[in-house]
C-alpha positions in Angstrom: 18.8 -3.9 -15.5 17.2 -5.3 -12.6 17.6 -4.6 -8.7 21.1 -6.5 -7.1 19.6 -10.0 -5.8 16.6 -9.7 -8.2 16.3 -11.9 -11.4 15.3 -9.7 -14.1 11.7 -11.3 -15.4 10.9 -10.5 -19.2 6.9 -11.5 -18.8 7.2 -9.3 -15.8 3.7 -7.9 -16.4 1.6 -11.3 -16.7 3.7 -12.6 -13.8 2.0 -9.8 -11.4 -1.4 -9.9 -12.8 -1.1 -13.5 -11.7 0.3 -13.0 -8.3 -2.4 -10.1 -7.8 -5.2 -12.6 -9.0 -3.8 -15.1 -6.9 -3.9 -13.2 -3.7 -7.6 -11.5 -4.7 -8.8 -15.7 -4.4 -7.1 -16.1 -1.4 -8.8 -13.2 0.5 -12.0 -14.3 0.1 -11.3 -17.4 2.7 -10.3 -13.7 5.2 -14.1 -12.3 6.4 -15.5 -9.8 4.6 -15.4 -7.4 7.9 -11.6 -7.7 8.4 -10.0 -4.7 8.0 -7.3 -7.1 6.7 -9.3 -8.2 3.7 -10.6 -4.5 3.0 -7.2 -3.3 2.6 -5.4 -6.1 0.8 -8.7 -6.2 -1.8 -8.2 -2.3 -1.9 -4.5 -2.3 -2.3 -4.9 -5.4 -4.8 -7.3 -4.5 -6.8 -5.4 -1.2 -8.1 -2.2 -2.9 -8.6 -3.8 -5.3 -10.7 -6.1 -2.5 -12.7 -2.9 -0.4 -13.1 -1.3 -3.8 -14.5 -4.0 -4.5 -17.0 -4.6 -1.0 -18.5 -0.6 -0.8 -18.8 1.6 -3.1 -21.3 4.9 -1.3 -20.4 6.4 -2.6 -17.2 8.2 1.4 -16.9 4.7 2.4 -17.0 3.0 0.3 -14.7 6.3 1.4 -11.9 5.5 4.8 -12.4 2.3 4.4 -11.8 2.2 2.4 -9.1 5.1 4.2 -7.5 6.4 1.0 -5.6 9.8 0.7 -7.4 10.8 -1.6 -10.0 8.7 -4.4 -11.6 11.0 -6.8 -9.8 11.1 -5.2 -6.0 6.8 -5.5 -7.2 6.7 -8.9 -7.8 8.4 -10.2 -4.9 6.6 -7.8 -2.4 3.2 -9.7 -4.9 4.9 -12.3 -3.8 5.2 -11.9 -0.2 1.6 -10.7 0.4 0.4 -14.0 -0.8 2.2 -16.0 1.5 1.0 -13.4 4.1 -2.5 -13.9 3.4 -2.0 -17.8 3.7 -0.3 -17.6 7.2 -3.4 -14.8 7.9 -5.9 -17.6 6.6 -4.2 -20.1 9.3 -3.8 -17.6 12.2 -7.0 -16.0 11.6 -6.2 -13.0 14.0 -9.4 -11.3 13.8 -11.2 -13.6 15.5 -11.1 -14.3 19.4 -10.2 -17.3 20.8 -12.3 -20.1 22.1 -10.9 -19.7 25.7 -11.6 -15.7 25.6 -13.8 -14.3 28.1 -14.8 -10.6 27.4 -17.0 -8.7 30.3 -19.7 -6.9 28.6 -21.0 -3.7 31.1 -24.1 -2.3 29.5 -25.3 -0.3 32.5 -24.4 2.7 34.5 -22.5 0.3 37.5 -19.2 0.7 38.8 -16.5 -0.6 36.6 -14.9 -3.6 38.5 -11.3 -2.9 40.0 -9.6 -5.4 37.3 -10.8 -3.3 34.3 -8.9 -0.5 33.2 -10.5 2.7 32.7 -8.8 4.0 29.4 -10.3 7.6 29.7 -7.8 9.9 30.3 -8.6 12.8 32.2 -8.3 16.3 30.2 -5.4 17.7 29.4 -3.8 20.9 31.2 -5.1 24.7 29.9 -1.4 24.8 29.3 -1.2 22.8 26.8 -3.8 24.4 24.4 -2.0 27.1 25.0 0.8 26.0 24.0 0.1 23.8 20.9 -2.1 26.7 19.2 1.3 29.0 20.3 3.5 26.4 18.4 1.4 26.1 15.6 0.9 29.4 14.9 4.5 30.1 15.1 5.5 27.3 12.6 3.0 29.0 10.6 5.0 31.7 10.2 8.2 30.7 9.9 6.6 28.6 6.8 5.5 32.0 5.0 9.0 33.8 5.9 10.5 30.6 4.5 8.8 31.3 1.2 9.3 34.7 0.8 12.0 35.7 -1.6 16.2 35.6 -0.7 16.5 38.7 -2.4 14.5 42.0 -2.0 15.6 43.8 -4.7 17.3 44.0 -7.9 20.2 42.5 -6.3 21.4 39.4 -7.9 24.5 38.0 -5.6 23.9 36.5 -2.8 26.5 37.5 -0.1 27.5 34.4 2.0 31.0 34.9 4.3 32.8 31.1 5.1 34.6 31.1 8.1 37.7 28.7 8.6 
């Protein structure tokens, strides 16, 4: 039984390796110093290890933990088609028209450039974090403690109407 919308696909295993070899081929066009690239190979290159060591499509959603072999081959599906519009928008490079002003000295940042160092936070708010931090600490290790202190095996709980 498949998901609602999904066509059930007996060869379900053959029909991802070749998705996942498909998209592998069509990375390669992506540069090799795209983060892009990196994490589709990455991603790609388990899903299709995970599909050739495993002949049992329960086997290969369990470990892949993605859902069912269907849901897998359509997401297969739709990183392929991803990495085809990528290939065509090619958003890791800059445009032609781009202008990027380079300052390698010590000289005053011009007016137009935005300084994105923010200035330090207030001696407040250390205190504060490590305060709230160390308190949700604790109320983790209460929460694990045990409901019952003795030999006492009821629990007591009153419902108000």
């Amino acid at each position: 039984m498949g998901i609602v919308g999904l066509h059930v696909v007996p060869n379900s295993r053959e029909v991802l390796i070749n998705l996942y070899t498909k998209t592998l081929e069509e990375i390669k066009a992506v540069l090799e110093d795209a983060e892009y690239r990196k994490d589709v190979e990455s991603f790609t290159h388990h899903c299709l290890s995970v599909c050739e060591e495993e002949y049992v499509f329960e086997m290969i959603e369990k470990r892949l933990g993605c859902g069912l072999v269907e849901k897998l081959i359509e997401d297969a599906q739709h990183e392929l088609n991803l990495v085809g519009r990528m290939n065509e928008w090619k958003p890791w490079r800059n445009p032609d028209y781009y202008e990027c002003e380079v300052i390698e000295n010590d000289a005053p940042v011009p007016k137009h450039v935005p300084l994105h160092r923010p200035g330090p936070l207030p001696e407040e708010f250390y205190y504060k974090t490590m305060e709230t931090v160390t308190s949700a600490k604790l109320e983790t290790s209460k929460k694990d403690a045990p409901a019952i202190a003795s030999g006492d095996t009821q629990s007591h709980v009153k419902i108000q109407n």
